[in-house]
PDB file of C-alpha atoms and ligand atoms in Angstrom:
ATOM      1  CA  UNK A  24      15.506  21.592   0.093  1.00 90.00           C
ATOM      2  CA  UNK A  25      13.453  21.397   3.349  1.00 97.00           C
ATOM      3  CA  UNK A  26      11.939  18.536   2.585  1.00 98.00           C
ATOM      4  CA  UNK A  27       9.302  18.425   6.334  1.00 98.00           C
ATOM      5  CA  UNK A  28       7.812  21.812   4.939  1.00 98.00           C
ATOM      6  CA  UNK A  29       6.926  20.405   1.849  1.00 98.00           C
ATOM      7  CA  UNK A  30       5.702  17.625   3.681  1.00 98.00           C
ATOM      8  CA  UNK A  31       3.493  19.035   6.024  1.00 98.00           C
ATOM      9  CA  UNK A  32       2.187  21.256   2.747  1.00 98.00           C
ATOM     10  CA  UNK A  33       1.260  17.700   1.248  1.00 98.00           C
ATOM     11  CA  UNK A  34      -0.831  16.575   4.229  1.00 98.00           C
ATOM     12  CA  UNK A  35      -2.380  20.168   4.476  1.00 98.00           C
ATOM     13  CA  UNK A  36      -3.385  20.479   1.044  1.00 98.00           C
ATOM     14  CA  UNK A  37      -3.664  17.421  -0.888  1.00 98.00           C
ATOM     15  CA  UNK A  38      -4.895  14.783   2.551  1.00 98.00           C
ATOM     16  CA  UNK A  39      -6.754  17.043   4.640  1.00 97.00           C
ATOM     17  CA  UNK A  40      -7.482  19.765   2.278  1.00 98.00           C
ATOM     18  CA  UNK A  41      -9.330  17.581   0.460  1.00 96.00           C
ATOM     19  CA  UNK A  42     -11.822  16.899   3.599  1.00 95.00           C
ATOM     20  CA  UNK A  43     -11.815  12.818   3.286  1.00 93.00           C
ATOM     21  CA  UNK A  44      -8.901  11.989   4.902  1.00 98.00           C
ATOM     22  CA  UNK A  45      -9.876  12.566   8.795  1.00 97.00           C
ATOM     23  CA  UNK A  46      -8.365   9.431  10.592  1.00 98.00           C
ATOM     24  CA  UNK A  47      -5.931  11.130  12.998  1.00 98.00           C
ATOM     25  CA  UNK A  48      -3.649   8.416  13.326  1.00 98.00           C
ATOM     26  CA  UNK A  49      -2.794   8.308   9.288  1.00 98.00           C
ATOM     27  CA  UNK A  50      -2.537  12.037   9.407  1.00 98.00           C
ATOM     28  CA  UNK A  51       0.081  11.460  12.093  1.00 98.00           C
ATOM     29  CA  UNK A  52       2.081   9.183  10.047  1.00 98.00           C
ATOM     30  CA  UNK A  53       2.600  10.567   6.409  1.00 98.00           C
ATOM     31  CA  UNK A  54       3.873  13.746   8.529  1.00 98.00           C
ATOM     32  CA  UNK A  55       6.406  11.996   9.908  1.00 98.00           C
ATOM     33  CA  UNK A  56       7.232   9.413   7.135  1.00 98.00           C
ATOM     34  CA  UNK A  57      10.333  11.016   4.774  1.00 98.00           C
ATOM     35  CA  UNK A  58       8.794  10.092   0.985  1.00 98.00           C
ATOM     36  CA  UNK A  59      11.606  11.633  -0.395  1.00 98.00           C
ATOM     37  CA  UNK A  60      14.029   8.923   0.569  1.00 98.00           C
ATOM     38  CA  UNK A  61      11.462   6.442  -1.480  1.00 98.00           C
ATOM     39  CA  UNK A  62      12.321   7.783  -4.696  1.00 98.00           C
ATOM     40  CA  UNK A  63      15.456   8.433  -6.755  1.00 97.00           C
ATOM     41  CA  UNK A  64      17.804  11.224  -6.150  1.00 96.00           C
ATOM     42  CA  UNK A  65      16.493  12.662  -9.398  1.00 97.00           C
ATOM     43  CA  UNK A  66      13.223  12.954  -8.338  1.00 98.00           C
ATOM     44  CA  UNK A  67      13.336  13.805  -4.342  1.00 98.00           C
ATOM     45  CA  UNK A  68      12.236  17.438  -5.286  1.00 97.00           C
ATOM     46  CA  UNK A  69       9.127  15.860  -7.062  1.00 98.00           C
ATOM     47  CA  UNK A  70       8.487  13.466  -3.787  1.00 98.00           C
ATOM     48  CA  UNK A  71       6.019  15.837  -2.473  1.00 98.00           C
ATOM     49  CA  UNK A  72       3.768  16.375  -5.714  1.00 98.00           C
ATOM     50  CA  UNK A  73       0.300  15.795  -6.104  1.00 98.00           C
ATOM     51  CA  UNK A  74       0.972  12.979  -8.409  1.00 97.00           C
ATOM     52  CA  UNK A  75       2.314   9.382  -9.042  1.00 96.00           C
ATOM     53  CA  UNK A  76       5.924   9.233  -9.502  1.00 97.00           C
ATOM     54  CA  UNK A  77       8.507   6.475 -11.287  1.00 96.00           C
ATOM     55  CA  UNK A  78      10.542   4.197  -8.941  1.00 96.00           C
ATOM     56  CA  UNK A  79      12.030   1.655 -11.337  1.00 93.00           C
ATOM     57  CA  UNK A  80      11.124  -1.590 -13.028  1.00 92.00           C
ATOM     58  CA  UNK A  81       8.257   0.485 -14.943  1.00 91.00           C
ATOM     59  CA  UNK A  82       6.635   0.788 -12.025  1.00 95.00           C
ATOM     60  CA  UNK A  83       4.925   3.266  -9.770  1.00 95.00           C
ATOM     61  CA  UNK A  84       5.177   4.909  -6.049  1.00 96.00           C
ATOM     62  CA  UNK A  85       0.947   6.271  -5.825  1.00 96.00           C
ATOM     63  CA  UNK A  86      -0.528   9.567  -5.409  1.00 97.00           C
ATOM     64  CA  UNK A  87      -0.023  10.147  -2.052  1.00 98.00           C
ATOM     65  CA  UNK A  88      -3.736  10.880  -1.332  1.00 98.00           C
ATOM     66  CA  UNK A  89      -4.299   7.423  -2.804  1.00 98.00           C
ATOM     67  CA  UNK A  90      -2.102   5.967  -0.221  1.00 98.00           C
ATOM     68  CA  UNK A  91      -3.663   8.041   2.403  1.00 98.00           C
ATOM     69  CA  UNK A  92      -6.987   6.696   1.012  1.00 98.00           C
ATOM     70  CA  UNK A  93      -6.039   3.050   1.231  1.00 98.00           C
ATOM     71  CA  UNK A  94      -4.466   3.313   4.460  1.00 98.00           C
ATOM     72  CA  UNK A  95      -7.592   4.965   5.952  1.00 98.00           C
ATOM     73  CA  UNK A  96      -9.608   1.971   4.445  1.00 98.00           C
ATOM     74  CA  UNK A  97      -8.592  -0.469   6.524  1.00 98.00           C
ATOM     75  CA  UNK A  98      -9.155   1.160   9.866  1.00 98.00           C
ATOM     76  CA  UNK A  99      -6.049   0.024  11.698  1.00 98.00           C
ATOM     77  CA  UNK A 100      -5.855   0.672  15.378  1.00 97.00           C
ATOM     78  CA  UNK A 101      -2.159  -1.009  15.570  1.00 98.00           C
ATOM     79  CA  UNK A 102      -2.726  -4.242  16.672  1.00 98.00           C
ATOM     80  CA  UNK A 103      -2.773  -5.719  13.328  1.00 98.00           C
ATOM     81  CA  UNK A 104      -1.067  -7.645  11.292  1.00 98.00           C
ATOM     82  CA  UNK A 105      -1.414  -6.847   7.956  1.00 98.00           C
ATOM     83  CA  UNK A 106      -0.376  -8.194   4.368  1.00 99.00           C
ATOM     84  CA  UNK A 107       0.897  -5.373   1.304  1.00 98.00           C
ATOM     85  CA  UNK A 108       0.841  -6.760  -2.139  1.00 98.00           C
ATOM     86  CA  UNK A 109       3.134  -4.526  -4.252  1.00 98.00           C
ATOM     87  CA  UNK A 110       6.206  -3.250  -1.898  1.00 98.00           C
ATOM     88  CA  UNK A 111       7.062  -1.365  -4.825  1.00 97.00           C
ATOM     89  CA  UNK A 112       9.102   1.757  -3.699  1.00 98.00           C
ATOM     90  CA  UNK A 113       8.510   0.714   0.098  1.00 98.00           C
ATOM     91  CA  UNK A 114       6.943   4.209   0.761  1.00 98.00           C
ATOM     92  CA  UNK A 115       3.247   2.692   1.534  1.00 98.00           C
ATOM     93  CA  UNK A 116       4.993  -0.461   3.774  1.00 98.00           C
ATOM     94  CA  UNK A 117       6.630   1.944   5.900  1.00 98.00           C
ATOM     95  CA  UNK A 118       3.310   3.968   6.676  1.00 98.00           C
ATOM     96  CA  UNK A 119       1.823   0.552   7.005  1.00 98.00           C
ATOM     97  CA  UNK A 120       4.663  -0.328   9.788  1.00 98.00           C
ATOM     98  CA  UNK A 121       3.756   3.011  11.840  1.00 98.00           C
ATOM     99  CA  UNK A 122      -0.049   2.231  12.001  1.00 98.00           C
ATOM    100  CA  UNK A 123      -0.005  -1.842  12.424  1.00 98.00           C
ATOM    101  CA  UNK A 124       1.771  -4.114  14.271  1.00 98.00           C
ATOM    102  CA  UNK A 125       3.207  -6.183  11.900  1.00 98.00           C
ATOM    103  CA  UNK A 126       3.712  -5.394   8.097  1.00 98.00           C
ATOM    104  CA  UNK A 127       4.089  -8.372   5.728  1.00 99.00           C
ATOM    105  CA  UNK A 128       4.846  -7.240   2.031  1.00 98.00           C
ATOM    106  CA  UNK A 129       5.142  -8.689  -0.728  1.00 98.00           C
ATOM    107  CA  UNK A 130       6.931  -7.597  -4.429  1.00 98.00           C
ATOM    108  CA  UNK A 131       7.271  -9.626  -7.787  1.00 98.00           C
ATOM    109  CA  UNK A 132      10.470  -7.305  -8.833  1.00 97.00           C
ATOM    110  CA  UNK A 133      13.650  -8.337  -7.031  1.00 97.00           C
ATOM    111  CA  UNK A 134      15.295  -5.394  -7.478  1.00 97.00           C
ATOM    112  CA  UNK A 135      12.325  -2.975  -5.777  1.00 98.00           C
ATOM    113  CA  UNK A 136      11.864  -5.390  -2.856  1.00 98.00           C
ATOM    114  CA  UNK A 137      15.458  -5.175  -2.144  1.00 98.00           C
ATOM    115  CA  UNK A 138      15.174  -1.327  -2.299  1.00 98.00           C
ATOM    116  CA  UNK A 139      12.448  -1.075  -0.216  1.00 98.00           C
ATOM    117  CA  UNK A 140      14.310  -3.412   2.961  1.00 98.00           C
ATOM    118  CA  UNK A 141      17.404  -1.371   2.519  1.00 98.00           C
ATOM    119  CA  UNK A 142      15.576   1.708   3.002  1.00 98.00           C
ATOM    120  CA  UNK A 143      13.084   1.146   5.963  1.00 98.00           C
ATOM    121  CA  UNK A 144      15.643  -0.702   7.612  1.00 98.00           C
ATOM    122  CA  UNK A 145      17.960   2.635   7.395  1.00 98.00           C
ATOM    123  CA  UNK A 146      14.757   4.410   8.587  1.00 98.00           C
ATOM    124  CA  UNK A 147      14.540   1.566  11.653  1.00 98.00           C
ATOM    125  CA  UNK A 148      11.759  -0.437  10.993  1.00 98.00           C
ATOM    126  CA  UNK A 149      11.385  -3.190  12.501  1.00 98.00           C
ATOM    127  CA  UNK A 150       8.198  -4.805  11.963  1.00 98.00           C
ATOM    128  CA  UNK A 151       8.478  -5.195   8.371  1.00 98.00           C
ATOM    129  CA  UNK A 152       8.611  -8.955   6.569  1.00 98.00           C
ATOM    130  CA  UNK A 153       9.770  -8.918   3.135  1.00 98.00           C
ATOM    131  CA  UNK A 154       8.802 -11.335   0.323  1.00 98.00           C
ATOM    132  CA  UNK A 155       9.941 -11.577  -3.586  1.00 98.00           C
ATOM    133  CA  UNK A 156       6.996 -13.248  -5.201  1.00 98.00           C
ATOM    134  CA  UNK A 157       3.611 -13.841  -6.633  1.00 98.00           C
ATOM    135  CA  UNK A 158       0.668 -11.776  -3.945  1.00 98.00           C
ATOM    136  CA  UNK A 159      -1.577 -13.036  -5.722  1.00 98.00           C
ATOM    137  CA  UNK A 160      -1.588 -16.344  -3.708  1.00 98.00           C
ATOM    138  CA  UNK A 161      -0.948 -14.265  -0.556  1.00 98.00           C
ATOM    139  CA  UNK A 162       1.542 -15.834   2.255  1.00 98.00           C
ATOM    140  CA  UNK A 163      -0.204 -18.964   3.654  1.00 98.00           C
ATOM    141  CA  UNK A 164       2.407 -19.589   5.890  1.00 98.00           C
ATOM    142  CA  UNK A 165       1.758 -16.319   7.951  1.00 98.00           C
ATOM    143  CA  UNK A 166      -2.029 -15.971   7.257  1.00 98.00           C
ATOM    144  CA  UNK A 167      -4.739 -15.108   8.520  1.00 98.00           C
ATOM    145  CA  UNK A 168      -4.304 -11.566   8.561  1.00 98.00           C
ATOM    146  CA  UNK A 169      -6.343  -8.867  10.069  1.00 98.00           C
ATOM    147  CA  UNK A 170      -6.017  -6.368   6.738  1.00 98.00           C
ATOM    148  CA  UNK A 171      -4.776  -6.924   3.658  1.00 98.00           C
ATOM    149  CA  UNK A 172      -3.876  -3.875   0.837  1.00 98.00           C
ATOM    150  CA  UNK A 173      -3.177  -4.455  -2.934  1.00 98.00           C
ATOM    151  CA  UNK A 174      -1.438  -1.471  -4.577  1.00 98.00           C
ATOM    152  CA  UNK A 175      -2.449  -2.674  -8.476  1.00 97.00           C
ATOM    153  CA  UNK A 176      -5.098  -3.339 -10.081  1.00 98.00           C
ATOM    154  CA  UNK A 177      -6.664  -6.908 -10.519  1.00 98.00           C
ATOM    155  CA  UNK A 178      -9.397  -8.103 -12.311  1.00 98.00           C
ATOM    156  CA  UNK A 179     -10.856  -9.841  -9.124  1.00 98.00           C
ATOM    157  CA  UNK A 180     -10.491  -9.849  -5.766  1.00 98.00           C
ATOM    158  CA  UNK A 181      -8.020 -12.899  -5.489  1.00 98.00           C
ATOM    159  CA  UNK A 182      -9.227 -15.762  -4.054  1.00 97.00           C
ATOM    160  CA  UNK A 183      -6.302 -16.754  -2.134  1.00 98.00           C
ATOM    161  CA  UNK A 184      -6.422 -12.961  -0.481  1.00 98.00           C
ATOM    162  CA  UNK A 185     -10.069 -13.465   0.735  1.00 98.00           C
ATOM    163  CA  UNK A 186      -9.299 -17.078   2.324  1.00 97.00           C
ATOM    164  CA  UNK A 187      -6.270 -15.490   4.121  1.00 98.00           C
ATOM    165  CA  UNK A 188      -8.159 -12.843   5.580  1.00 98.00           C
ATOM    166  CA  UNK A 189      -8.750 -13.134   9.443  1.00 98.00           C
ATOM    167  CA  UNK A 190     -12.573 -12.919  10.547  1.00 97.00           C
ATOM    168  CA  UNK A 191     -13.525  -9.198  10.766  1.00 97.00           C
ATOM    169  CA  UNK A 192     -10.728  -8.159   8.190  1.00 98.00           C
ATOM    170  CA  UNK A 193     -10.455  -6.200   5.621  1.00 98.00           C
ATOM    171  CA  UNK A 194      -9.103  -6.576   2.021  1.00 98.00           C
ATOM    172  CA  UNK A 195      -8.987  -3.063   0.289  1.00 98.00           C
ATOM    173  CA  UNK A 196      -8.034  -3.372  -3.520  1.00 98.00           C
ATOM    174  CA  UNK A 197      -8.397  -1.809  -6.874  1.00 98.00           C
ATOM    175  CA  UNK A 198     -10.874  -3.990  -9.333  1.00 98.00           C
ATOM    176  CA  UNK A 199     -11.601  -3.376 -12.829  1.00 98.00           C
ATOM    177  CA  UNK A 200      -9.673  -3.104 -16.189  1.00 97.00           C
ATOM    178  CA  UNK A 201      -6.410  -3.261 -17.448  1.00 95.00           C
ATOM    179  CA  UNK A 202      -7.176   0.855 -17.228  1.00 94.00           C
ATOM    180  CA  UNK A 203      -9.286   2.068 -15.164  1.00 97.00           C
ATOM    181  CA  UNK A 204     -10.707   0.298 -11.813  1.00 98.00           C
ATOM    182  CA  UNK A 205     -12.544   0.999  -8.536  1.00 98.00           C
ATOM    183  CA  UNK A 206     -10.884   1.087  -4.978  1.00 98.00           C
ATOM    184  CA  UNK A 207     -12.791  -2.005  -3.227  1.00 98.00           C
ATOM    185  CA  UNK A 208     -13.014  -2.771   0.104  1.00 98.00           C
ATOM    186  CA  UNK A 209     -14.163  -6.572   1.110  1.00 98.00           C
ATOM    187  CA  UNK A 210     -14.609  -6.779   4.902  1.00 98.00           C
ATOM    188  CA  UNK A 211     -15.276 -10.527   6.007  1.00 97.00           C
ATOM    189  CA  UNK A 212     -17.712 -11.224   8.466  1.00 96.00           C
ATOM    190  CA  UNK A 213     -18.228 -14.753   9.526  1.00 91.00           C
ATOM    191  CA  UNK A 214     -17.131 -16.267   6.533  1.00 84.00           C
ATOM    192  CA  UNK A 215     -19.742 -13.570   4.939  1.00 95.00           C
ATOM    193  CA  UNK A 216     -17.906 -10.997   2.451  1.00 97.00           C
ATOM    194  CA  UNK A 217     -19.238  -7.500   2.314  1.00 97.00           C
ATOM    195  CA  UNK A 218     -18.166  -5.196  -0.289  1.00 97.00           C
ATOM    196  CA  UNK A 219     -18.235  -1.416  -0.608  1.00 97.00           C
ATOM    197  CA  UNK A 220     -16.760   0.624  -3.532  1.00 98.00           C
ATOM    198  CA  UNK A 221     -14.876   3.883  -2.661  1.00 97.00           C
ATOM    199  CA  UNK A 222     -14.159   5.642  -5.563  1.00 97.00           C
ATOM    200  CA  UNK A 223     -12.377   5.699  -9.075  1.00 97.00           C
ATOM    201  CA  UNK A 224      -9.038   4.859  -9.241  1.00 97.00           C
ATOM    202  CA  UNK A 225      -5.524   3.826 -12.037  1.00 95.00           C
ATOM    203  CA  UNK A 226      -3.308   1.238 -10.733  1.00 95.00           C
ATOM    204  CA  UNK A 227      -0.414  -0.758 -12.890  1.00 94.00           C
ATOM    205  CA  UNK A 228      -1.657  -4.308 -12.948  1.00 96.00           C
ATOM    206  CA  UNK A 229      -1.518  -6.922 -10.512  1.00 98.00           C
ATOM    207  CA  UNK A 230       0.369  -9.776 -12.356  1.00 98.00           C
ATOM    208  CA  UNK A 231       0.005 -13.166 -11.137  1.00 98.00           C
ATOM    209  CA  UNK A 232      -1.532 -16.758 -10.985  1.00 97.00           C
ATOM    210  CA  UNK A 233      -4.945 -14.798  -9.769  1.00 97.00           C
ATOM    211  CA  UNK A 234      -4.555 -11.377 -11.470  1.00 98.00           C
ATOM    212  CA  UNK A 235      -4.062 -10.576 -14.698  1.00 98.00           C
ATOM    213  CA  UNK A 236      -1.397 -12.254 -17.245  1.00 95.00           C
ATOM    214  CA  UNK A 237       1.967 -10.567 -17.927  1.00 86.00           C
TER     215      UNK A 237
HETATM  216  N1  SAM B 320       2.731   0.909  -2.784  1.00 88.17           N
HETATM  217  C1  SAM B 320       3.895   1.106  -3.594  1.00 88.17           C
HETATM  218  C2  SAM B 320       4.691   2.295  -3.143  1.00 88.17           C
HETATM  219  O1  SAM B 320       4.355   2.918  -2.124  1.00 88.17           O
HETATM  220  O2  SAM B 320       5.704   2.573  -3.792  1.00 88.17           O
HETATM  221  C3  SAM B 320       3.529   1.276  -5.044  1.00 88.17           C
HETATM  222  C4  SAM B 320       3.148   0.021  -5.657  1.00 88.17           C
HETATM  223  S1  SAM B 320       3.054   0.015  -7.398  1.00 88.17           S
HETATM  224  C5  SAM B 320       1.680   1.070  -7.727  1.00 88.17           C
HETATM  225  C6  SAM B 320       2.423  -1.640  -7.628  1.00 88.17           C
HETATM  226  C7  SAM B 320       3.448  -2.705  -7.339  1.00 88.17           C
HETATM  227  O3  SAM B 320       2.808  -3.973  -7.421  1.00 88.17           O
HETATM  228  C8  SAM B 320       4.585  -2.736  -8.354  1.00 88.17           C
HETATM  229  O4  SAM B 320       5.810  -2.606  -7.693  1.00 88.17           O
HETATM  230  C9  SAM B 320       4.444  -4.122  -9.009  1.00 88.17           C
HETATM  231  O5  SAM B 320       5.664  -4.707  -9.380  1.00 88.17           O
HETATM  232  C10 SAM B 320       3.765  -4.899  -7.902  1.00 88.17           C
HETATM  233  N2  SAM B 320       3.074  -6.114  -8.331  1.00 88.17           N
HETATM  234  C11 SAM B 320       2.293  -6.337  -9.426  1.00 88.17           C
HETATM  235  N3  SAM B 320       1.832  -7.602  -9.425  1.00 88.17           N
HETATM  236  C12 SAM B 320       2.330  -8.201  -8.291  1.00 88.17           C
HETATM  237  C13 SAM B 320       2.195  -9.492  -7.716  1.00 88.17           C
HETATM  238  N4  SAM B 320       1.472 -10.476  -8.270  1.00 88.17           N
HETATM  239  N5  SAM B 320       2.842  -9.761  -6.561  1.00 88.17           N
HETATM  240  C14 SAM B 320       3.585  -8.805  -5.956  1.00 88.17           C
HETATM  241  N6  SAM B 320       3.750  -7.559  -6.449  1.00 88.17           N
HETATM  242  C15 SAM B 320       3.123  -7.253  -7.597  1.00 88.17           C
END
């Protein structure tokens, strides 16, 4: 299967095609990032699909416009240091790692966290800090940081996320039901918190001391 011609399909059709994804820099890295190698074996032919697909643990890797979406959100330039709630397959992390300058992620399954190091570290990543854990209350230790993404969906923005955010970051989350939510993006300015919604969006839920309850 040639697996960098479907990929380069996906960015054509499904991230620029649809005429919101613009930010050269993300373009740049889901062409070279291999999505394939985030899923099973099973499903590497479905890798490049317009869709969500299964990675274990009944949870999800995103639509990859979704992820493109996110990523473009928080406006990295590479400097950053930035904090992932919800490793899950790894796929987003290692997109993370090519635009930022540190990548600190954090999953709740075991089994998908471990997944996700063994695999960007065969890919070389470097800059990539694992966690197993509860995101919810963020990672004090290493905080503040200068973006912070949540892959599920939470009823709130957490508190702990908003504290840990550096002074001109951004948090970019989805907010709403146990269903349906909206992609959020809370930028803090001065200890200020501006919020803009971006669009419609279906997460799994964000489990966890600030999220929902399992
Ligand atoms: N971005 C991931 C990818 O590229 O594969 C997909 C993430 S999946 C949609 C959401 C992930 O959030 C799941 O793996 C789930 O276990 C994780 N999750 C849910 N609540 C969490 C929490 N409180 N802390 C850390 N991870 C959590």
């Amino acid at each position: 299967m040639d697996f960098d011609a479907l990929r380069k399909n996906m960015v054509e059709v499904q991230l620029v095609g649809r005429g919101d994804i613009t930010d050269k820099k993300v373009i740049e890295a889901f062409l070279k990032v291999p999505r394939h190698r985030f899923v099973s074996e099973k499903l590497q032919k479905d890798a490049y699909g317009d869709y969500p697909l299964p990675i274990g643990s009944g949870q999800t890797i995103s639509q990859p416009y979704m992820v493109a979406l996110m990523t473009q959100c928080l406006q990295l330039n590479g400097s950053e240091k930035v904090l992932e709630i919800g490793t899950g397959s790894g796929y987003q992390t290692a997109i993370l790692a090519e635009l930022a300058n540190q990548v600190y992620t954090i999953e709740r399954h075991p089994d998908l966290s471990k997944s996700a190091e063994n695999i960007t570290k065969e890919l070389g990543y470097k800059n990539i800090y694992f966690k197993v854990g509860d995101g919810t209350l963020g990672w004090h230790e290493k905080s503040p940081f200068d973006a912070i993404i949540v892959t599920a969906g939470a009823p709130d923005a957490p508190k702990y996320l908003l504290e840990q955010l550096a002074d001109g970051g951004r948090l970019v989350i989805p907010v709403g039901s146990e269903f349906t939510q909206r992609l959020m993006v809370y930028e803090k300015i001065k200890d200020e918190i501006k919020t803009n919604q971006v669009c419609a969006c279906t997460f799994v839920k964000l489990i966890g001391k600030a999220a929902w309850k399992e």
